[in-house]
XYZ file of C-alpha atoms in Angstrom:
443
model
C -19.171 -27.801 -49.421
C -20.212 -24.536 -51.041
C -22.448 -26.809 -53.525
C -24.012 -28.488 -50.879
C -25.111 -25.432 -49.118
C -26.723 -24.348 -52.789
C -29.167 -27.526 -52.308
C -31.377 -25.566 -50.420
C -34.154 -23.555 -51.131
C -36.206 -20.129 -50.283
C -38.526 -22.562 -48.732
C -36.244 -24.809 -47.243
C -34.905 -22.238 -45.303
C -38.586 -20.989 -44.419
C -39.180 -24.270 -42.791
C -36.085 -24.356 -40.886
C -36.656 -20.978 -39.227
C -40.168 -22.134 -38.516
C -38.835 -24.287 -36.415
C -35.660 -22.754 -35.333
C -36.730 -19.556 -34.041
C -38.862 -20.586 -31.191
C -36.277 -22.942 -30.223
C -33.506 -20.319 -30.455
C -35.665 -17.818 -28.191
C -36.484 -21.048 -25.943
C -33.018 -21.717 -25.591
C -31.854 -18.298 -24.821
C -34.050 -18.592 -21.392
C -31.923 -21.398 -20.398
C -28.063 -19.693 -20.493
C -30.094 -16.627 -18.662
C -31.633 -18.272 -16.019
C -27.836 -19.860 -15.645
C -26.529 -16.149 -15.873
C -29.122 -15.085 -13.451
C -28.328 -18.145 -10.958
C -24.629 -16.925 -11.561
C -25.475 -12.613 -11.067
C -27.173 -13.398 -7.969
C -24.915 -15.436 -6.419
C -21.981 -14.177 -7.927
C -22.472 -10.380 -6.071
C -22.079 -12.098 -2.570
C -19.216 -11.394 -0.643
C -17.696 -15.109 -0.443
C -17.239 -17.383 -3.468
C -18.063 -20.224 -1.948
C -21.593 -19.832 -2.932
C -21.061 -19.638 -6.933
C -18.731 -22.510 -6.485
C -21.601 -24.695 -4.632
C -23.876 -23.742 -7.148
C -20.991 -24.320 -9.938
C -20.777 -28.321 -8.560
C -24.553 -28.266 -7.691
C -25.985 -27.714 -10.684
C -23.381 -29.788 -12.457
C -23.804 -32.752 -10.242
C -27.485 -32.253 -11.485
C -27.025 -31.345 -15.034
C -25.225 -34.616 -14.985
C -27.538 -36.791 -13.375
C -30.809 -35.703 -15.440
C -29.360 -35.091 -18.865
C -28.231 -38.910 -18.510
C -31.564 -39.551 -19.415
C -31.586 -37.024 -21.948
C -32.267 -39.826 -23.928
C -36.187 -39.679 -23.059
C -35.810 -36.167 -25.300
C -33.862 -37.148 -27.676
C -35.270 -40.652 -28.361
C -38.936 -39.498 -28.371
C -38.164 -36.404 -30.712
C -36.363 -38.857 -33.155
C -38.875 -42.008 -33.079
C -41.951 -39.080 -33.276
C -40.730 -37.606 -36.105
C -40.590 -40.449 -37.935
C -43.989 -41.803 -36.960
C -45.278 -38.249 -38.170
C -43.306 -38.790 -41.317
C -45.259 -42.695 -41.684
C -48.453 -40.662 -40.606
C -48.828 -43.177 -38.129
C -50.301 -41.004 -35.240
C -51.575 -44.230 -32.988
C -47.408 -44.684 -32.704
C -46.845 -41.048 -32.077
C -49.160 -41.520 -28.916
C -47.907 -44.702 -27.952
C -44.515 -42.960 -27.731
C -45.591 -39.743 -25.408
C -47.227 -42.231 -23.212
C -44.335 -44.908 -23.055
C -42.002 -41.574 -22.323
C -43.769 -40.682 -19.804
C -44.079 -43.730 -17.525
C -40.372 -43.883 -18.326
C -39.223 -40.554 -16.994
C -41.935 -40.965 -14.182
C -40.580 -44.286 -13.219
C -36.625 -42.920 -13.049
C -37.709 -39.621 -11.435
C -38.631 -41.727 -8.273
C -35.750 -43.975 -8.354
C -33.629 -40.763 -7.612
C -35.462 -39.457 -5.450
C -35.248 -42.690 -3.313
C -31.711 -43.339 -3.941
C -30.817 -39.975 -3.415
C -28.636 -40.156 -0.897
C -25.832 -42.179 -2.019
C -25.928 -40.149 -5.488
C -25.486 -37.123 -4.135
C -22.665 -38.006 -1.330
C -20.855 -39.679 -4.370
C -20.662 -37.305 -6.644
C -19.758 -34.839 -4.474
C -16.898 -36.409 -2.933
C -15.965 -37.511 -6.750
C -15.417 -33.884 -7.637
C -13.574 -33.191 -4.541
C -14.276 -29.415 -3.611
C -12.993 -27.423 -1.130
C -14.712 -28.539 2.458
C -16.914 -24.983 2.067
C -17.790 -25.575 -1.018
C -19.156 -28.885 -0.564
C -20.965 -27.841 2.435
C -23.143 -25.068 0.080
C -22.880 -27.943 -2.556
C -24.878 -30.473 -0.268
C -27.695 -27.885 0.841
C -27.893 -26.974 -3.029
C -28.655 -30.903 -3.679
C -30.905 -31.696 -1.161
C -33.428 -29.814 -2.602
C -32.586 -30.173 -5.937
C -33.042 -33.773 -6.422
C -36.523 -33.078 -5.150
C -37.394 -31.944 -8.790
C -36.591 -35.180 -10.510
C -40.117 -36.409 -11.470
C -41.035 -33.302 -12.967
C -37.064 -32.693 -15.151
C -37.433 -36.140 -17.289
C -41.123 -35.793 -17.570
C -40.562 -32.060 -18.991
C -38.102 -33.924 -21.512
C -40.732 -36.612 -22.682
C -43.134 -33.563 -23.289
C -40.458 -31.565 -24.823
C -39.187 -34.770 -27.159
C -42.646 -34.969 -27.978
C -43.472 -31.748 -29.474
C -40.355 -31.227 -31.126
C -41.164 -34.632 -32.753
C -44.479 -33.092 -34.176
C -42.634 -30.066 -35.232
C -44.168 -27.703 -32.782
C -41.576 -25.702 -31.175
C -44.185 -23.326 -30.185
C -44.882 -24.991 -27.187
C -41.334 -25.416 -25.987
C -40.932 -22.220 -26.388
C -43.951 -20.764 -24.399
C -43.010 -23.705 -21.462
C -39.377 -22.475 -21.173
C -39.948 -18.800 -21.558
C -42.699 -18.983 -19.066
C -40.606 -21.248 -16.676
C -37.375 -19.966 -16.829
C -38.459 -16.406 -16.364
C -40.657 -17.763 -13.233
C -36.979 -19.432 -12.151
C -35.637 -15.998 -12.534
C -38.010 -14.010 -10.289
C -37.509 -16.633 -7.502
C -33.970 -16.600 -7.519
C -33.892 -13.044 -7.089
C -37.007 -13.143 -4.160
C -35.096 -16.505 -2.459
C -31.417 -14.786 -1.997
C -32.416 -10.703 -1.637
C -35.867 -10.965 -0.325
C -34.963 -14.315 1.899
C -31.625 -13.685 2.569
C -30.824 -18.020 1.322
C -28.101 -18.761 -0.158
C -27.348 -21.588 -2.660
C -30.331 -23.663 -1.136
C -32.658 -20.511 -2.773
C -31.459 -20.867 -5.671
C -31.910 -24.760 -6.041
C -35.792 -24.093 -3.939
C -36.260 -21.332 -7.140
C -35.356 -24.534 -9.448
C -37.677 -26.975 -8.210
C -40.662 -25.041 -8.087
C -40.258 -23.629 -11.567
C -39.700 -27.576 -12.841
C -42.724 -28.482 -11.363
C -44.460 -25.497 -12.877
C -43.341 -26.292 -16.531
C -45.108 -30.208 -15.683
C -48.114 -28.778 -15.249
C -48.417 -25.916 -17.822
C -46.981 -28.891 -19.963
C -49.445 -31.219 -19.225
C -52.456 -28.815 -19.776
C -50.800 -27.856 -23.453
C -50.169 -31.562 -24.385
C -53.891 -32.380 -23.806
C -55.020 -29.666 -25.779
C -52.976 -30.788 -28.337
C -53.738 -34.290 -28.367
C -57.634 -33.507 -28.779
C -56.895 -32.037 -31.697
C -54.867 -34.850 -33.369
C -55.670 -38.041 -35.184
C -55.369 -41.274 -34.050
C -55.539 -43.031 -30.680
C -53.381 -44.609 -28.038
C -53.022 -48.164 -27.769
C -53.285 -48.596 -24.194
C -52.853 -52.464 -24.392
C -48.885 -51.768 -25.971
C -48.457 -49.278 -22.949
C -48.464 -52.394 -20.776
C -46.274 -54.675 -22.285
C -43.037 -54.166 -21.617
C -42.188 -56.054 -25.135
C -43.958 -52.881 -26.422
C -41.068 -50.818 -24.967
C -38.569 -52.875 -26.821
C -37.770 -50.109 -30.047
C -37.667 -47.213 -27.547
C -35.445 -48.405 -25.226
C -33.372 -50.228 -27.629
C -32.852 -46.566 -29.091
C -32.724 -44.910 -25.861
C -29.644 -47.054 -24.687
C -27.174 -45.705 -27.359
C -28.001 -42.268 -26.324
C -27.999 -42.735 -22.630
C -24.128 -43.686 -22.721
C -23.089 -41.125 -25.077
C -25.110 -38.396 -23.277
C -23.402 -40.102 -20.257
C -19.984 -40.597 -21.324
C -20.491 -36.601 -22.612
C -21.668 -35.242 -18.812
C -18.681 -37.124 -17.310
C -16.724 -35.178 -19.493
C -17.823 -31.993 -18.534
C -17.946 -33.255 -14.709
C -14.382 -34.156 -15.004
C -13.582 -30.500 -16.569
C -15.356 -28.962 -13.187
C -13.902 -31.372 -10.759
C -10.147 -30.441 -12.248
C -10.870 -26.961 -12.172
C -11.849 -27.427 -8.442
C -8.533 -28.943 -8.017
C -7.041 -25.762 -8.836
C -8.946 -23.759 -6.176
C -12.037 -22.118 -5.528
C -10.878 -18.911 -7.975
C -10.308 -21.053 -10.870
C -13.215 -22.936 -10.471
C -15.816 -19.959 -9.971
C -13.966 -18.552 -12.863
C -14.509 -21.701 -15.490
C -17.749 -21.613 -14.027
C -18.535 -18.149 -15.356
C -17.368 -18.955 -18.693
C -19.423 -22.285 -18.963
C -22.057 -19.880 -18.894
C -20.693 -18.594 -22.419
C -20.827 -22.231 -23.461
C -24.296 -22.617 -22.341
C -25.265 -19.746 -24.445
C -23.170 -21.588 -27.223
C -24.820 -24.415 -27.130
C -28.071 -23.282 -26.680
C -28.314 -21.089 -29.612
C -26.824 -23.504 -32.357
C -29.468 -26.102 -30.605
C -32.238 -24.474 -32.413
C -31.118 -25.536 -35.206
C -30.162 -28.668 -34.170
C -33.950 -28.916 -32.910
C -34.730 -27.843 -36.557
C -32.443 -30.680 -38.064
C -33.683 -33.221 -35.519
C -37.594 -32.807 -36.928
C -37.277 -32.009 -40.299
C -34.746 -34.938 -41.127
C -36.447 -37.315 -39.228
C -39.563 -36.577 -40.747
C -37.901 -36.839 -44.350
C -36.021 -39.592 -42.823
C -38.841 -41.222 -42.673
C -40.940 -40.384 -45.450
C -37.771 -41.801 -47.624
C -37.703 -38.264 -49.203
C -34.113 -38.408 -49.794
C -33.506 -34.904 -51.862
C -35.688 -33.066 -48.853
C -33.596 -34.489 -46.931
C -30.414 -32.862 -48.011
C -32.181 -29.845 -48.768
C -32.852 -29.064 -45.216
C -29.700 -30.281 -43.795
C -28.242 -27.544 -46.484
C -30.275 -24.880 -44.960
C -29.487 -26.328 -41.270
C -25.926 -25.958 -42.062
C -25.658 -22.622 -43.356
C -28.026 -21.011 -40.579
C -26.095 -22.665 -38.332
C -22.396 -21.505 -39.701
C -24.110 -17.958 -39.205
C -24.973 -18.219 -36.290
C -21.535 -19.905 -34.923
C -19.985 -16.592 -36.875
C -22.074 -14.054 -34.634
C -21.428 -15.673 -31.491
C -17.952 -15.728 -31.684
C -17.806 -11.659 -33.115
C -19.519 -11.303 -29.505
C -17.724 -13.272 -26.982
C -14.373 -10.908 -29.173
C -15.918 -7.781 -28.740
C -18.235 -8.256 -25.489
C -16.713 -11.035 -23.430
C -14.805 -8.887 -20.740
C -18.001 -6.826 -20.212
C -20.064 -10.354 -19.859
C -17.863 -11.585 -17.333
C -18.516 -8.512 -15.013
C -22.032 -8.325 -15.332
C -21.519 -11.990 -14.042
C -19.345 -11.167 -10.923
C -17.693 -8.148 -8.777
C -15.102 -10.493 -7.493
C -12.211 -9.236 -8.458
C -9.969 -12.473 -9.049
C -12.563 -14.416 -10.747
C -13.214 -11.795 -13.046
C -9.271 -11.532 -13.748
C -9.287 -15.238 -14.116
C -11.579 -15.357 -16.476
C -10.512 -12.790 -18.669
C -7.244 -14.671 -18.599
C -8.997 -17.886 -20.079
C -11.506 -16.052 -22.563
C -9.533 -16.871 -25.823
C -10.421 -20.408 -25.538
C -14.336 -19.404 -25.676
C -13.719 -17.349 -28.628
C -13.220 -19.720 -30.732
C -15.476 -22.560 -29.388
C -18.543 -21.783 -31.421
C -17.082 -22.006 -34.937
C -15.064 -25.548 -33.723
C -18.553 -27.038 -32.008
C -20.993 -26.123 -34.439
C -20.649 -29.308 -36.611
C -21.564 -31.727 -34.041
C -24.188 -29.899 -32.920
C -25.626 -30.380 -36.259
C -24.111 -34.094 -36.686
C -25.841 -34.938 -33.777
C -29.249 -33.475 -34.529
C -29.243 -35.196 -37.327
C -28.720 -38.548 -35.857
C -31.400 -37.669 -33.260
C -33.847 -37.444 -36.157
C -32.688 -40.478 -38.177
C -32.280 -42.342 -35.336
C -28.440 -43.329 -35.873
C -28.228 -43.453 -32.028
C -25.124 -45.789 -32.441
C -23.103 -43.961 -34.404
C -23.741 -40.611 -31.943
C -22.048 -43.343 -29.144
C -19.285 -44.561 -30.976
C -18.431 -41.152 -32.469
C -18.553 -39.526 -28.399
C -16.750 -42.407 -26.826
C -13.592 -42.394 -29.914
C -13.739 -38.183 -28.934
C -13.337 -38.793 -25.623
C -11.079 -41.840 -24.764
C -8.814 -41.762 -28.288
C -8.615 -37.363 -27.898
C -10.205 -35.674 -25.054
C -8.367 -37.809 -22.050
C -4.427 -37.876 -24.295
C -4.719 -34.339 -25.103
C -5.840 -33.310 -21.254
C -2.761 -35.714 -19.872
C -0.506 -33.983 -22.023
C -1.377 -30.564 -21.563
C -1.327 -31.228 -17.521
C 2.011 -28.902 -17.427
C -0.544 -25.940 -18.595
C -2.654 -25.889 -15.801
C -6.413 -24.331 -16.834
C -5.275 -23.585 -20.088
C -4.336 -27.490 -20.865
C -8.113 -27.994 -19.657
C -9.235 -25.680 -22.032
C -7.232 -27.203 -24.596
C -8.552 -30.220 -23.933
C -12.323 -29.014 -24.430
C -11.967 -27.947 -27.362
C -10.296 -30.695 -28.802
C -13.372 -32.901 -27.856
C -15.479 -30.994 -30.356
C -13.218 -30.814 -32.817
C -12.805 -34.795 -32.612
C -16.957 -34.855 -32.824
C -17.263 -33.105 -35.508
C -14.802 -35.027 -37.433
C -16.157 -38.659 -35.950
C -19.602 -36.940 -36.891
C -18.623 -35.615 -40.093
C -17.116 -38.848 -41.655
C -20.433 -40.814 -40.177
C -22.610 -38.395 -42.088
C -21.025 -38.676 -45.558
C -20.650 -42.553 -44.991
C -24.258 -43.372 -44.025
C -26.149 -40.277 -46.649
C -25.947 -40.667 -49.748
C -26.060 -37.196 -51.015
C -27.706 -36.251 -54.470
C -26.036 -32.783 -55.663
C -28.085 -32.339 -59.144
């Protein structure tokens, strides 16, 4: 391993930074605006209200990173077009993308009423908690159209390697998110239906401000779209082919997490306000070490596809270490800062004391995660969409689901235990994929 890191160069590690450190300041806004959702509501007297917005905005997170795929896909199949130089295909793929994500985004919003009653009597909250839960919903699912369009535009740029725009577009959004929260529940007096109003208007914000940037952008670029592929639907044939892969592991992935919230509810509203709080440390997790996933996803896809095999490795060196640094730092934090974290997230007393109680387990998450976060931006860019599945269902079904059944007698911890082991199986599953399917030249 430690001559594999080597492969890199000064400027290989320029150009992952490039690209990494808009994405890393992006992705910051996200776990903030979730620690500001979880501040505001968090410092009310009852904790029903962080438990509705606990299932809410997993019932969500769920629903529209199922089609995470229209992110993923487009950043992997751009990057590659961009590697070809073949900018007509670039455009063909923002605009396919888009009439996707449009097309879903009203299907949910039609059929949202049986998606929302179901998954909220799946994860089987207490009858308060539900009751927040629905209100939360009902406005959320409003935002639909605007979420999977924001993740064609996002797959898009990241595909051209401009992480400058995702980066203005969340920071911009997510602090506008921020200041509503804080208006909707202490100016407004709302509850957990402020917080999802806040949500929606800021999503449909990001559309537009992302809509004005990706026009710019296009005037400026080669090529042109090919209008007459945009309306077959054989033309939609390589996109969706790679799109399906993802959508079932992103799926099989968000039922995961759903079942880790739906047991914790089972345990009472403490326990789950409390794992709640400290998915907000795994937010921040995941977001950080996504920059560099980002990174990994555009530069191997474009050398992916430019057949520049020793660039290739070279990058994924740099990827690697940057990201083993990072995973380093996060976890020195969450040692020396986690108890302090946890109250600036709540005042209530037994949720605070419950989550100190489960802290260890986030500890260590970063260093165990941090190698399929990297696996799996690396398949994004290449494109090995079906080995991301088959590695996420073998994680889930042959290790997450034994290891959770047998560690029922532990109560949380046995759920914790059982979260961890999931990335630890990825990165393995991931690990064994990468070194089968790359060959790797160390001269």
């Amino acid at each position: 391993m430690i001559q594999y890191l080597k492969l890199a160069r000064k400027q290989d590690h320029r150009q992952v930074w490039s690209l990494a450190w808009p994405m890393i300041l992006s992705n910051i806004t996200v776990p903030l605006l979730g620690l500001v959702d979880t501040a505001v509501i968090g410092h009310l007297p009852d904790p029903k209200y962080l438990g509705a917005v606990a299932v809410g905005a997993m019932i969500f997170s769920i629903l529209y990173w199922s089609f995470g795929f229209l992110r993923m896909g487009t950043t992997g199949l751009t990057a590659q077009a961009l590697g070809n130089n073949d900018y007509n295909q670039s455009r063909l793929l923002l605009a396919q993308s888009l009439v996707l994500a449009g097309g879903i985004g009203l299907i949910i919003v039609i059929f949202q009423y049986p998606l929302i009653e179901t998954a909220l009597t799946l994860v089987g909250a207490e009858s308060a908690v539900t009751t927040e839960a629905r209100l939360y919903s009902n406005i959320r699912v409003f935002g639909a159209p605007a979420v999977l369009a924001n993740y064609a535009l996002l797959g898009w740029f990241l595909g051209n390697q401009n992480t400058r725009i995702p980066l203005l577009l969340l920071l911009v959004t997510n602090l506008l998110n921020m200041l509503l929260d804080l208006i909707a529940v202490y100016g407004l007096g709302m509850q957990a239906e402020g917080v999802a109003l806040a949500t929606v208007i800021s999503e449909y914000a990001s559309l537009i401000l992302g809509t004005v940037l990706m026009l710019r952008m296009l005037a400026k670029q080669a090529g042109t779209t090919p209008w007459e592929q945009l309306k077959s639907v054989s033309g939609y044939y390589h996109l969706i082919n790679v799109n399906r892969y993802l959508f079932v592991r992103t799926l099989v992935l968000l039922l995961t997490l759903a079942f880790f919230t739906s047991q914790g509810a089972q345990q009472g509203t403490t326990i789950l306000s409390a794992n709640a709080v400290l998915l907000n440390f795994f937010l921040i997790i995941s977001n950080g070490l996504d920059g560099f996933a980002h990174a990994a996803e555009a530069l191997s896809g474009k050398f992916y596809g430019a057949k520049d095999n020793k660039g290739f490795h070279r990058i994924i060196s740099a990827t690697l270490s940057w990201s083993l640094i990072t995973a380093l730092l996060f976890t020195l934090l969450f040692w020396l800062g986690g108890e302090f974290i946890i109250s600036l997230l709540t005042n209530i007393t037994a949720v605070r004391l419950a989550a100190a109680e489960y802290l260890p387990w986030i500890i260590f998450l970063p260093l165990i995660a941090v190698w399929s976060f990297l696996t799996d931006g690396i398949f994004v860019g290449t494109t090995q969409v079906k080995a991301m599945q088959n590695t996420m269902l073998i994680s889930v079904f042959a290790v997450y689901a034994p290891v959770w059944y047998l560690s029922l007698p532990l109560g949380n911890n046995g759920l914790w235990l059982a979260f961890l082991s999931l990335f630890v199986a990825r990165g393995v599953t991931g690990g064994y994929v990468f070194l089968k399917e790359f060959k790797q030249p160390l001269e």
